[in-house]
PDB file of C-alpha atoms in Angstrom:
ATOM      1  CA  MET H   1      68.078 108.811  52.125  1.00 63.00           C
ATOM      2  CA  ALA H   2      69.356 109.484  55.603  1.00 68.00           C
ATOM      3  CA  GLN H   3      72.918 110.548  56.064  1.00 75.00           C
ATOM      4  CA  LYS H   4      75.133 108.979  58.677  1.00 74.00           C
ATOM      5  CA  VAL H   5      76.398 111.447  61.213  1.00 71.00           C
ATOM      6  CA  ARG H   6      79.781 110.781  62.744  1.00 73.00           C
ATOM      7  CA  LYS H   7      80.029 111.634  66.358  1.00 68.00           C
ATOM      8  CA  THR H   8      83.422 112.748  67.480  1.00 67.00           C
ATOM      9  CA  HIS H   9      84.340 112.034  71.041  1.00 65.00           C
ATOM     10  CA  LYS H  10      87.100 114.029  72.528  1.00 65.00           C
ATOM     11  CA  THR H  11      88.806 111.822  75.017  1.00 67.00           C
ATOM     12  CA  GLN H  12      90.330 113.538  77.945  1.00 69.00           C
ATOM     13  CA  ARG H  13      93.273 111.812  79.485  1.00 71.00           C
ATOM     14  CA  LYS H  14      93.216 111.738  83.218  1.00 74.00           C
ATOM     15  CA  SER H  15      96.433 112.982  84.627  1.00 76.00           C
ATOM     16  CA  ILE H  16      97.711 110.310  86.930  1.00 77.00           C
ATOM     17  CA  ILE H  17      99.855 111.715  89.693  1.00 73.00           C
ATOM     18  CA  PRO H  18     102.601 109.334  90.808  1.00 73.00           C
ATOM     19  CA  PRO H  19     102.284 108.506  94.517  1.00 66.00           C
ATOM     20  CA  PHE H  20     105.698 109.888  95.426  1.00 63.00           C
ATOM     21  CA  LEU H  21     104.889 113.261  93.897  1.00 69.00           C
ATOM     22  CA  ALA H  22     101.489 113.423  95.563  1.00 70.00           C
ATOM     23  CA  TYR H  23     102.485 112.550  99.110  1.00 78.00           C
ATOM     24  CA  TRP H  24     106.239 113.000  99.499  1.00 81.00           C
ATOM     25  CA  GLU H  25     107.811 116.350 100.095  1.00 87.00           C
ATOM     26  CA  LYS H  26     111.390 117.490 100.498  1.00 91.00           C
ATOM     27  CA  GLU H  27     111.513 116.429 104.155  1.00 92.00           C
ATOM     28  CA  ASN H  28     110.468 112.879 103.247  1.00 92.00           C
ATOM     29  CA  TYR H  29     113.256 112.571 100.711  1.00 93.00           C
ATOM     30  CA  ILE H  30     115.788 113.932 103.204  1.00 95.00           C
ATOM     31  CA  LEU H  31     114.701 111.373 105.817  1.00 96.00           C
ATOM     32  CA  PHE H  32     114.828 108.581 103.243  1.00 96.00           C
ATOM     33  CA  LEU H  33     118.340 109.601 102.179  1.00 97.00           C
ATOM     34  CA  ALA H  34     119.408 109.734 105.844  1.00 97.00           C
ATOM     35  CA  GLY H  35     118.060 106.206 106.308  1.00 97.00           C
ATOM     36  CA  ILE H  36     120.039 104.959 103.321  1.00 97.00           C
ATOM     37  CA  ILE H  37     123.207 106.590 104.636  1.00 98.00           C
ATOM     38  CA  VAL H  38     122.732 105.132 108.128  1.00 97.00           C
ATOM     39  CA  CYS H  39     122.168 101.646 106.670  1.00 97.00           C
ATOM     40  CA  VAL H  40     125.227 101.892 104.413  1.00 97.00           C
ATOM     41  CA  VAL H  41     127.351 102.942 107.387  1.00 97.00           C
ATOM     42  CA  GLY H  42     125.885 100.048 109.399  1.00 95.00           C
ATOM     43  CA  PHE H  43     126.768  97.547 106.681  1.00 95.00           C
ATOM     44  CA  PHE H  44     130.250  99.077 106.437  1.00 95.00           C
ATOM     45  CA  TYR H  45     130.801  98.560 110.169  1.00 93.00           C
ATOM     46  CA  MET H  46     129.539  95.010 109.790  1.00 93.00           C
ATOM     47  CA  SER H  47     132.196  94.289 107.163  1.00 92.00           C
ATOM     48  CA  VAL H  48     135.100  95.598 109.267  1.00 89.00           C
ATOM     49  CA  GLN H  49     137.590  92.857 110.151  1.00 87.00           C
ATOM     50  CA  PRO H  50     137.748  90.944 112.481  1.00 90.00           C
ATOM     51  CA  TRP H  51     134.187  89.652 112.476  1.00 85.00           C
ATOM     52  CA  ASN H  52     133.938  89.606 116.286  1.00 89.00           C
ATOM     53  CA  SER H  53     134.980  93.226 116.835  1.00 91.00           C
ATOM     54  CA  PHE H  54     132.987  95.733 118.868  1.00 92.00           C
ATOM     55  CA  SER H  55     131.912  97.661 115.768  1.00 90.00           C
ATOM     56  CA  SER H  56     130.713  94.513 113.971  1.00 92.00           C
ATOM     57  CA  LEU H  57     128.747  93.135 116.903  1.00 93.00           C
ATOM     58  CA  VAL H  58     127.402  96.267 118.623  1.00 94.00           C
ATOM     59  CA  ILE H  59     127.524  99.408 116.505  1.00 94.00           C
ATOM     60  CA  SER H  60     126.417  97.815 113.234  1.00 95.00           C
ATOM     61  CA  PRO H  61     123.171  96.235 114.540  1.00 95.00           C
ATOM     62  CA  ILE H  62     122.257  99.452 116.333  1.00 96.00           C
ATOM     63  CA  LEU H  63     122.754 101.527 113.167  1.00 97.00           C
ATOM     64  CA  LEU H  64     120.827  99.042 111.030  1.00 97.00           C
ATOM     65  CA  PHE H  65     117.957  98.965 113.519  1.00 98.00           C
ATOM     66  CA  ILE H  66     117.797 102.756 113.570  1.00 98.00           C
ATOM     67  CA  GLY H  67     117.836 102.881 109.782  1.00 97.00           C
ATOM     68  CA  TYR H  68     115.296 100.147 109.075  1.00 97.00           C
ATOM     69  CA  ALA H  69     112.940 100.417 112.045  1.00 97.00           C
ATOM     70  CA  ILE H  70     112.961 104.148 112.766  1.00 97.00           C
ATOM     71  CA  ILE H  71     114.172 106.324 109.879  1.00 96.00           C
ATOM     72  CA  PHE H  72     112.572 104.505 106.897  1.00 96.00           C
ATOM     73  CA  PRO H  73     109.100 104.354 108.499  1.00 95.00           C
ATOM     74  CA  ALA H  74     109.475 107.983 109.572  1.00 95.00           C
ATOM     75  CA  ALA H  75     110.259 108.933 105.978  1.00 93.00           C
ATOM     76  CA  ILE H  76     107.168 107.113 104.756  1.00 90.00           C
ATOM     77  CA  LEU H  77     104.750 108.301 107.436  1.00 91.00           C
ATOM     78  CA  TYR H  78     105.944 111.890 107.951  1.00 89.00           C
ATOM     79  CA  ARG H  79     103.492 114.504 106.773  1.00 84.00           C
ATOM     80  CA  LYS H  80     103.572 118.229 107.388  1.00 80.00           C
ATOM     81  CA  LYS H  81     100.685 119.652 109.317  1.00 77.00           C
ATOM     82  CA  LYS H  82      98.672 121.987 107.159  1.00 73.00           C
ATOM     83  CA  SER H  83      98.178 125.369 108.751  1.00 71.00           C
ATOM     84  CA  GLU H  84      94.557 126.345 109.057  1.00 70.00           C
ATOM     85  CA  PRO H  85      93.643 129.872 108.054  1.00 68.00           C
ATOM     86  CA  SER H  86      92.955 131.969 111.107  1.00 66.00           C
ATOM     87  CA  GLU H  87      89.721 133.866 111.323  1.00 68.00           C
ATOM     88  CA  VAL H  88      90.043 137.615 111.623  1.00 63.00           C
ATOM     89  CA  ASN H  89      87.195 139.304 113.531  1.00 59.00           C
TER      90      ASN H  89
END
């Protein structure tokens, strides 16, 4: 009578690298934190009384624009240039 042979499969788990660890470096996190700080300061200036003050109507929108339209995209898109090894002759 034939014997049944059990085949054992060793499953290897693929290590999934989270996107932030794969692409973001220290500079990206610093830019992102700067964007958060600029936006918080912009919202603070927006809340200053009276509502029609110079800081509420001029400074706040400028800070929020800089934070949302310039710093956050820069934090996402910034990537360090990799230095190419130089050839020695």
